[in-house]
Coordinates of C-alpha atoms in Angstrom, one line a residue:
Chain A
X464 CA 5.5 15.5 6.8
X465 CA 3.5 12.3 7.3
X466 CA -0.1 13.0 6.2
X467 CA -1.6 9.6 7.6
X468 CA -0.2 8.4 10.9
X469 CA -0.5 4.9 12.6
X470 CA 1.1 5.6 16.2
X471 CA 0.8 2.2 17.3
X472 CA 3.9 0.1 16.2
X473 CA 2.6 -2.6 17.3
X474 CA -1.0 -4.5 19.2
X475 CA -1.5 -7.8 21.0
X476 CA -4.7 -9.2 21.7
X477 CA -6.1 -12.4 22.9
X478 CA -8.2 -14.6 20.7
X479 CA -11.8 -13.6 20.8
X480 CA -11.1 -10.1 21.6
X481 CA -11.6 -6.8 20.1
X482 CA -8.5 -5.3 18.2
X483 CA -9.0 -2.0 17.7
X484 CA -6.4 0.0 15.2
X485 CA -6.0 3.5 15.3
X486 CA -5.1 6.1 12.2
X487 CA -4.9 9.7 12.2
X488 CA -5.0 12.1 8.9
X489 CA -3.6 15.5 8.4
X490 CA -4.8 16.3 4.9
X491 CA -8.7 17.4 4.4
X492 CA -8.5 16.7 0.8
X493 CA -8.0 12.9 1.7
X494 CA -12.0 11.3 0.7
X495 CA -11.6 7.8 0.9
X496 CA -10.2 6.0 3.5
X497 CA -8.8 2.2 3.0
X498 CA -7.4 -1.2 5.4
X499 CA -4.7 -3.5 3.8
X500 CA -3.6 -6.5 5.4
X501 CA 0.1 -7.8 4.8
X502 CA 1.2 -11.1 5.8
X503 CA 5.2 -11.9 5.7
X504 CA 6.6 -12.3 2.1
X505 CA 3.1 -11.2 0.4
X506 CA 2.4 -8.0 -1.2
X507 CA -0.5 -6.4 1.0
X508 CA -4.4 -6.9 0.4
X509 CA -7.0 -4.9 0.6
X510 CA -9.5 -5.5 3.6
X511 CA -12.1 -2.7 4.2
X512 CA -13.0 1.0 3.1
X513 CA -14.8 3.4 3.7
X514 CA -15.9 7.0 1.9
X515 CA -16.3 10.2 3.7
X516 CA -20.0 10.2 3.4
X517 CA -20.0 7.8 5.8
X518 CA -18.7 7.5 9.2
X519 CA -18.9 3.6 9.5
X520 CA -19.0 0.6 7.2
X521 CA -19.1 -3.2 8.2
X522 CA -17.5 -6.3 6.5
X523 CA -17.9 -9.5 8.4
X524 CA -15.9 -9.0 11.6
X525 CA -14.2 -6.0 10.1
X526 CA -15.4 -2.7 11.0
X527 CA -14.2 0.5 9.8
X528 CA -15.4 4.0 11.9
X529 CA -14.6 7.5 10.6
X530 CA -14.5 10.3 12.4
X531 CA -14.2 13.3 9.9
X532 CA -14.0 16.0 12.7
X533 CA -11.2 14.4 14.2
X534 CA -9.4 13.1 11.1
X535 CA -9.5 9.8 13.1
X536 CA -11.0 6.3 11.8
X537 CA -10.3 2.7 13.4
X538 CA -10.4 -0.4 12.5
X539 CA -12.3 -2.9 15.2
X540 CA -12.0 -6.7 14.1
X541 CA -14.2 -8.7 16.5
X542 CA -13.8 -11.8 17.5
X543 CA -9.8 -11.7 16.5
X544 CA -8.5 -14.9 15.6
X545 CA -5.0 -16.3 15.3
X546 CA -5.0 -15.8 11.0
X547 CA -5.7 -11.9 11.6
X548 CA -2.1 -12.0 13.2
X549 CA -0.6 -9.4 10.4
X550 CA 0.7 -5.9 9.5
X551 CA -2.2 -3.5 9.0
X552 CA -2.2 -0.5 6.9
X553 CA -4.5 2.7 6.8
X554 CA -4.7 4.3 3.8
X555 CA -6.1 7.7 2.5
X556 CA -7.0 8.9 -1.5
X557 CA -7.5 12.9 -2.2
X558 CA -10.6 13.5 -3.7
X559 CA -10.8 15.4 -7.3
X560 CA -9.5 15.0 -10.6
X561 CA -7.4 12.2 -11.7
X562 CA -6.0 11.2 -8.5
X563 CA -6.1 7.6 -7.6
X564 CA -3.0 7.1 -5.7
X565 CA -3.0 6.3 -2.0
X566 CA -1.0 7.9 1.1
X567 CA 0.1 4.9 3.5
X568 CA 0.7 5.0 7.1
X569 CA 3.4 3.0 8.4
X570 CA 1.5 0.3 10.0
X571 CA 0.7 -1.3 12.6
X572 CA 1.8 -5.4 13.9
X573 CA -1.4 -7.4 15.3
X574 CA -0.5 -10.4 17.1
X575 CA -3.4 -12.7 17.7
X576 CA -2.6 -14.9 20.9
X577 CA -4.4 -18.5 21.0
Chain B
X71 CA -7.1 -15.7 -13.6
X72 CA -5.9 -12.3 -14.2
X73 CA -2.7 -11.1 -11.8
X74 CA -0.2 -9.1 -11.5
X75 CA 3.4 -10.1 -11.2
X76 CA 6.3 -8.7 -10.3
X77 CA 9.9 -10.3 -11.4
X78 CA 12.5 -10.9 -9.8
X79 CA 11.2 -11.5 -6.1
X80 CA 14.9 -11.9 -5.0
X81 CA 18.0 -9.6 -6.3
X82 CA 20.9 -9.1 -5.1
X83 CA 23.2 -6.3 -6.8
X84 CA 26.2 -4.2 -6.5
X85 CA 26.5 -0.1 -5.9
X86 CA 26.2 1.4 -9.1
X87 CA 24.6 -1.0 -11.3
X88 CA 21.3 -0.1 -13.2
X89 CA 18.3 -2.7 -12.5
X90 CA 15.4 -3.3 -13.7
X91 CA 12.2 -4.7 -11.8
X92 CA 9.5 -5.6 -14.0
X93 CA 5.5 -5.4 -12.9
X94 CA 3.1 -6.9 -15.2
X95 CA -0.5 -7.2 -14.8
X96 CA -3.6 -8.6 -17.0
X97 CA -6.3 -7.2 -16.3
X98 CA -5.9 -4.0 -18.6
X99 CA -5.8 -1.4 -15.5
X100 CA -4.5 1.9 -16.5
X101 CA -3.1 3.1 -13.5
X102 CA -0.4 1.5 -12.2
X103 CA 2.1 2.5 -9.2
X104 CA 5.6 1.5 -7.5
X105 CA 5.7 1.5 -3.6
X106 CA 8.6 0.8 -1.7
X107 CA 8.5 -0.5 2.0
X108 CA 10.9 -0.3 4.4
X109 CA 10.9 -0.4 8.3
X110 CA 9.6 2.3 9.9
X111 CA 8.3 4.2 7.0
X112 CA 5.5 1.9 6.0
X113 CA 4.7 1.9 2.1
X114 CA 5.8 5.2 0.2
X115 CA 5.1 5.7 -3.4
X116 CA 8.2 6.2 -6.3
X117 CA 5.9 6.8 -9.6
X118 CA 2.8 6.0 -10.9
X119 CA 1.3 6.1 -14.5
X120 CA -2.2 6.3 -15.5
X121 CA -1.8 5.5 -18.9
X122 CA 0.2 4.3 -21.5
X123 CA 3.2 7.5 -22.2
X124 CA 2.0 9.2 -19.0
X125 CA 4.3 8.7 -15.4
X126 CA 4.5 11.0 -12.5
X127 CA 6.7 11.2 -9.8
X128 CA 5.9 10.3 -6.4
X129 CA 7.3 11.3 -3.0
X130 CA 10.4 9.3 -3.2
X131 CA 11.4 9.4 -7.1
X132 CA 14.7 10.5 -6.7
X133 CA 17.4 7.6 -8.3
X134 CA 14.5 6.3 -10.1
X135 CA 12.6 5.7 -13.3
X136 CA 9.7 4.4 -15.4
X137 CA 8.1 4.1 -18.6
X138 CA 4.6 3.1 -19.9
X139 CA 4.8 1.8 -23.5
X140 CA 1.5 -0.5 -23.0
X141 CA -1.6 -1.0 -20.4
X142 CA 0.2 -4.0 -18.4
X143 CA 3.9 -3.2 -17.8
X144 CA 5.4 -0.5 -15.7
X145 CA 9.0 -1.6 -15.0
X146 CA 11.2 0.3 -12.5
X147 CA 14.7 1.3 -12.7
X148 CA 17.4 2.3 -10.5
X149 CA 20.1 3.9 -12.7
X150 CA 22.7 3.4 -10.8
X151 CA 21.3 1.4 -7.3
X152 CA 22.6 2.8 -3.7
X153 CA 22.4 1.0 -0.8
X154 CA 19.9 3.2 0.5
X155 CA 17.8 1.4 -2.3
X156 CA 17.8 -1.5 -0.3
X157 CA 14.4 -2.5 -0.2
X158 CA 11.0 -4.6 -0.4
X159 CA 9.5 -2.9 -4.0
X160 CA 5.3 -3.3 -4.5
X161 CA 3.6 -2.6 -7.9
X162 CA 0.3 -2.0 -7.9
X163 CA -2.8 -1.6 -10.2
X164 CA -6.0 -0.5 -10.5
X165 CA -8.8 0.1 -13.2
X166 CA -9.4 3.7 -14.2
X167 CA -11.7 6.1 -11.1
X168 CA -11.1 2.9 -8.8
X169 CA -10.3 3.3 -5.3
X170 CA -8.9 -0.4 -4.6
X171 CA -5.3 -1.2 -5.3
X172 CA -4.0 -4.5 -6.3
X173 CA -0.7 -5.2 -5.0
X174 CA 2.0 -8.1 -6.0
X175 CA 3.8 -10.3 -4.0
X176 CA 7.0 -8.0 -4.1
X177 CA 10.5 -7.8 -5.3
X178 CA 13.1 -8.0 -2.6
X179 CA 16.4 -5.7 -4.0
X180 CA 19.9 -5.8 -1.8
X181 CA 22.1 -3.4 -2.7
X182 CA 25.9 -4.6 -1.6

């Protein structure tokens, strides 16, 4: 049972444009909500988070939104540029106790056109 | 700087051999985890360990171990590798109630 879901295999955008990247959660114990980055032959990097308190927090041209009631957050990265061109993964963390590891989606491919 | 490293980044092996991937980090972080990517599952964790002795199972332990005997290693091992263990394997760290994971650069396992 997949618990944090990225439907969208795969995004293209022009340069300058919005990309917007969607995630969907099943599990209301998730609390904090993470973006990694992953280019081709490099372990992923972290990019933006965001806590449930909130329901957006900004970074540059990265924006994460959170909405709790729908179990929904996206990532908007405005303008996109050709370097953003990457696989991007959502990532949840329950909240409670001694638990620190994170749920991945399987991610989604943003191609950046020139 | 401190890093974390994973070794090898390319391996190539043969059903039913044990291997070993190492992870090693220097930045004292206690908790430390083992993801493994594949195509159309996205990252999945193996085991993590928050501690020196302690390791816990993640959702895809099965044919797989670990052991913590200080703060910066947590090497993996496949007892006897399957192909199924083909893979791209991510260690990861992060300093005790952080939310951020570091990741490595990856090991790259074939399993002939």
């Amino acid at each position: 049972d997949q618990q944090v879901k990225q439907n969208s295999p795969s995004l293209s955008v022009q340069e300058g444009r919005i990309s917007i990247l969607n995630c969907d959660y099943t599990n209301s114990m998730f609390d904090y909500f993470l973006w990694y980055k992953k280019y081709p032959a490099e372990g992923p990097t972290f990019l933006i988070s965001i806590s449930s308190i909130k329901d957006k927090n900004e970074d540059g041209r990265f924006t994460v939104f959170l909405n709790k009631s729908a179990k929904h957050l996206s990532l908007h990265i405005v303008p996109s540029q050709p370097g953003d061109s990457a696989v991007y993964f959502c990532a949840a963390m329950g909240s409670g106790g001694s638990n620190y590891k994170l749920t991945f989606g399987k991610g989604t491919l943003l191609t950046v056109n020139p | 700087d401190a890093e974390i490293t994973q070794s090898p980044r390319h391996k190539i092996t043969e059903t039913g051999r044990q291997v070993t991937l190492a992870c090693h980090q220097t930045w004292n972080h206690n908790n430390m985890f083992w993801y493994r990517q594949d195509l159309g599952h996205g990252l999945r964790l193996i085991h993590y360990s928050y501690g020196v002795q302690d390791t816990n199972k993640g959702e895809v332990s099965d044919g797989y171990s670990v052991s913590r005997s200080n703060t910066e290693d947590l090497p993996l091992t496949l007892e006897s590798a399957a192909s199924s263990q083909t893979s791209v394997y991510f260690c990861a760290s992060s300093p005790s109630g952080a939310n951020v994971l570091t990741f490595g650069a990856g090991s790259r396992l074939t399993v002939l």
